[in-house]
CSV table of C-alpha atoms in Angstrom, one decimal:
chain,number,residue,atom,x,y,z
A,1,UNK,CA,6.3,13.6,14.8
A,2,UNK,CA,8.9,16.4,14.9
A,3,UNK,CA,8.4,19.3,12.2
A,4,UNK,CA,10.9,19.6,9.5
A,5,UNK,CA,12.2,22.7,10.3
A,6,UNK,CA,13.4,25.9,7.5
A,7,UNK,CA,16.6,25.1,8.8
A,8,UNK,CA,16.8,21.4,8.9
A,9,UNK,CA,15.0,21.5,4.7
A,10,UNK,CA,18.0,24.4,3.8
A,11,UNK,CA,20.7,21.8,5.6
A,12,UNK,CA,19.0,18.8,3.7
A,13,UNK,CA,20.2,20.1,0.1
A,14,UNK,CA,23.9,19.0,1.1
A,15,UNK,CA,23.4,15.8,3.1
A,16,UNK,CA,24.1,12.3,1.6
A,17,UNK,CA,21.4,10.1,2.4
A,18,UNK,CA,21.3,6.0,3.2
A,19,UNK,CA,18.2,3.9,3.1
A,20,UNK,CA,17.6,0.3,4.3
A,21,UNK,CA,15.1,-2.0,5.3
A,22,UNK,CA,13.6,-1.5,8.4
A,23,UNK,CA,11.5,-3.4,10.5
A,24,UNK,CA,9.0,-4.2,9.7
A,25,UNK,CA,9.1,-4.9,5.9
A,26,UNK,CA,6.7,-2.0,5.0
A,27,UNK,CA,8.7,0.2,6.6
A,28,UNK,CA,12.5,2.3,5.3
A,29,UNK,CA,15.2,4.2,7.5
A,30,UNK,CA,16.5,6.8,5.5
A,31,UNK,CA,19.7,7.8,6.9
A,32,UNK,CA,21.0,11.3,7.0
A,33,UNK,CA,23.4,13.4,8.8
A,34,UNK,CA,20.5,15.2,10.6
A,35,UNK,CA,19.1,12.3,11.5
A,36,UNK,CA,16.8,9.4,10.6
A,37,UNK,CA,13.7,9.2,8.6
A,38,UNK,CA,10.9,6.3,9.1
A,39,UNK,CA,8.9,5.8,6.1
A,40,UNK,CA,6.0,3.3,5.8
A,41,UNK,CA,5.3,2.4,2.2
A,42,UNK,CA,2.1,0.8,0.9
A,43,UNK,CA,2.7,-2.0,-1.6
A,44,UNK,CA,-0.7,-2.8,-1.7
A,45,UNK,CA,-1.6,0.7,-3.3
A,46,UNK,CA,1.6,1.1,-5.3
A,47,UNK,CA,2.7,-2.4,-6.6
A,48,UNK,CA,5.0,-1.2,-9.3
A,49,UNK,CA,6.3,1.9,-7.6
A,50,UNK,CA,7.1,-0.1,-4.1
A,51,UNK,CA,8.7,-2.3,-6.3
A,52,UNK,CA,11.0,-0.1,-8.4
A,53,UNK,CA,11.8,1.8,-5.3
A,54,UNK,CA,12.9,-1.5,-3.4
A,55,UNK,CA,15.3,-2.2,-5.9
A,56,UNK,CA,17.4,1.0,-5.8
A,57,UNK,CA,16.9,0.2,-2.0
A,58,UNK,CA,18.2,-2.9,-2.1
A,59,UNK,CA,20.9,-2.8,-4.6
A,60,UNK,CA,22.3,0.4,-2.4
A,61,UNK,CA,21.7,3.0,-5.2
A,62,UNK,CA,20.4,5.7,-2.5
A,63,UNK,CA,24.0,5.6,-0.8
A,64,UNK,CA,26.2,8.7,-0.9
A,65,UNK,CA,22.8,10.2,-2.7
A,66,UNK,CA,21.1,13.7,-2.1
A,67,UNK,CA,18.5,16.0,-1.3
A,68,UNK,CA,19.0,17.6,-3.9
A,69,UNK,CA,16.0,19.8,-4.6
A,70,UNK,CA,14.7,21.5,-1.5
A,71,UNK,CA,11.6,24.1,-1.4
A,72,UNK,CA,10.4,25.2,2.0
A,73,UNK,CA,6.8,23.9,2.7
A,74,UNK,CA,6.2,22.4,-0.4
A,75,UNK,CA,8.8,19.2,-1.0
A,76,UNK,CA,12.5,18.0,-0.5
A,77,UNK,CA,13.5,15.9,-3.9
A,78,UNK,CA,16.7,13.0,-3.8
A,79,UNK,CA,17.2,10.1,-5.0
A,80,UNK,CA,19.2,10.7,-8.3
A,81,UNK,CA,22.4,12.6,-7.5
A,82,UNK,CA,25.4,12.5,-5.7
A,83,UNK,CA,27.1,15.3,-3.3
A,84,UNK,CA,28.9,16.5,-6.4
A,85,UNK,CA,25.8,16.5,-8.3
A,86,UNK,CA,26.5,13.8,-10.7
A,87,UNK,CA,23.5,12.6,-11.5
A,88,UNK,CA,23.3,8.7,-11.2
A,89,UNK,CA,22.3,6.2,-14.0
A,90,UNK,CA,18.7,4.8,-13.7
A,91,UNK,CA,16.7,2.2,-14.8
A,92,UNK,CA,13.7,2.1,-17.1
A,93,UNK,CA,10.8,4.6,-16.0
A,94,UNK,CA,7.9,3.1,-14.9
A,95,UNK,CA,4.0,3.5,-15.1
A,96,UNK,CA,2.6,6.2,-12.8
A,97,UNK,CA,0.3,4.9,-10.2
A,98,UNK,CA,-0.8,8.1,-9.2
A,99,UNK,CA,-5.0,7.1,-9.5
A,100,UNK,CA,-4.2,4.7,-6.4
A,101,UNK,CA,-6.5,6.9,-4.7
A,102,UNK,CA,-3.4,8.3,-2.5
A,103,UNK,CA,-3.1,11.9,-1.6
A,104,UNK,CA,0.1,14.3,-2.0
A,105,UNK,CA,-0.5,15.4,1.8
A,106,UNK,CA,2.2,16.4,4.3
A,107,UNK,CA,4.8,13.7,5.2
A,108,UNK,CA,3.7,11.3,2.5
A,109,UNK,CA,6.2,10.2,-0.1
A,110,UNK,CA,6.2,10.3,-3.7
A,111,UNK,CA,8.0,9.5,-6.5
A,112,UNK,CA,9.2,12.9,-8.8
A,113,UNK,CA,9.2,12.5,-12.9
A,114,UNK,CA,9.5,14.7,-15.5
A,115,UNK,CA,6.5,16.3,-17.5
A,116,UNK,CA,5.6,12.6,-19.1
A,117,UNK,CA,3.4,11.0,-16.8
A,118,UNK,CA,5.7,7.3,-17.3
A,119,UNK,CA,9.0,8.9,-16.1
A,120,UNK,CA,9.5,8.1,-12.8
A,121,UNK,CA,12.7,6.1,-12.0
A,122,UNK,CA,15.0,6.7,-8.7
A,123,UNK,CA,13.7,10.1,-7.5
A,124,UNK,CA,11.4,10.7,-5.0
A,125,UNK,CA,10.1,13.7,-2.8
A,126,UNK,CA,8.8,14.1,0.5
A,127,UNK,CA,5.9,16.5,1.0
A,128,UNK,CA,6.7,19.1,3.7
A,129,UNK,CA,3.1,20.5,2.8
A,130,UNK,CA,-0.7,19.6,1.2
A,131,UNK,CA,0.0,19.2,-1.8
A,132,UNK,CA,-3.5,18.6,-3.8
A,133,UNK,CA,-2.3,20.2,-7.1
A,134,UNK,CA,-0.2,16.9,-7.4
A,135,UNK,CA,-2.8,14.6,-6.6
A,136,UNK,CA,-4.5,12.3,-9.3
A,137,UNK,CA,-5.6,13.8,-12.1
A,138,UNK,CA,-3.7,16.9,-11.1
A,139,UNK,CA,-2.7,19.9,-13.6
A,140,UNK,CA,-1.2,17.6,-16.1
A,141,UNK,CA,-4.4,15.1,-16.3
A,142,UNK,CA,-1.5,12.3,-14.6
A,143,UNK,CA,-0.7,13.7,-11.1
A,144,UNK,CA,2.4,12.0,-8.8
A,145,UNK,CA,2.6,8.9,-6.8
A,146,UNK,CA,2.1,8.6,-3.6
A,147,UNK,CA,3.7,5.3,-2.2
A,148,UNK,CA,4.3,5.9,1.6
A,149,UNK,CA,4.5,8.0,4.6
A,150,UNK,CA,7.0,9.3,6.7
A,151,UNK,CA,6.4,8.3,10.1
A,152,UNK,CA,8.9,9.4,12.5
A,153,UNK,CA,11.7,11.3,11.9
């Protein structure tokens, strides 16, 4: 698997990204103008995330979207706004499934929320690094979901 380079994280914060189903079914091409991303998510671990995430997926709410938040070997954030940073309208938060026993390790995906552990909607964040501090129970006694891996790209 290629490294995510300082460059290529730095050029991620103005791409606009695409995802669609790939085959097979546990598996997501995220589109970029640097390239393609392969994740493999894990609906058996994260019902309810997979789930919310498929429907952005599905109804094409990741087109024309960003990385917006970028921060080199730790994470690259997208998933809620737009090349002119308009932030996008999201649906109802869902329930953090962080104590699926998943880790915040390098490559694996995860979905970002705000300081409430039930705030997750649209955004997720790839790790570029270990991440333990965001594992279950984490700092805030809540930690972040893991629901998937990248897996080439």
């Amino acid at each position: 698997m290629k490294k995510i380079s300082k460059i290529a994280l730095l050029i991620y914060l103005l791409i606009a990204s695409h995802l669609s189903l790939a085959a097979p079914l546990n598996k997501l091409n995220i589109q970029t103008s640097q390239g393609n991303i392969v994740i493999e998510i894990y609906p058996d671990k994260a019902p309810i995330t997979v789930k919310n995430f498929l429907s952005y997926v599905e109804k094409g709410f990741y087109t024309g979207t960003i990385f917006h938040r970028v921060i080199d070997g730790f994470m690259i954030q997208g998933g809620g706004f737009t090349k002119d940073m308009a932030q996008k309208e999201t649906d109802a938060p869902i329930k953090n499934e962080a104590s699926n026993g998943l880790k915040n390790d390098m490559y694996t995906i995860a979905m970002a929320r705000t300081s409430i552990p039930d705030s997750a909607t649209s955004q997720f964040f790839i790790n570029v690094g270990n991440n333990s501090f965001l594992d279950y129970p984490g700092q805030d006694g809540a930690g972040y979901c893991v629901f998937g891996k990248v897996v080439e790209g």
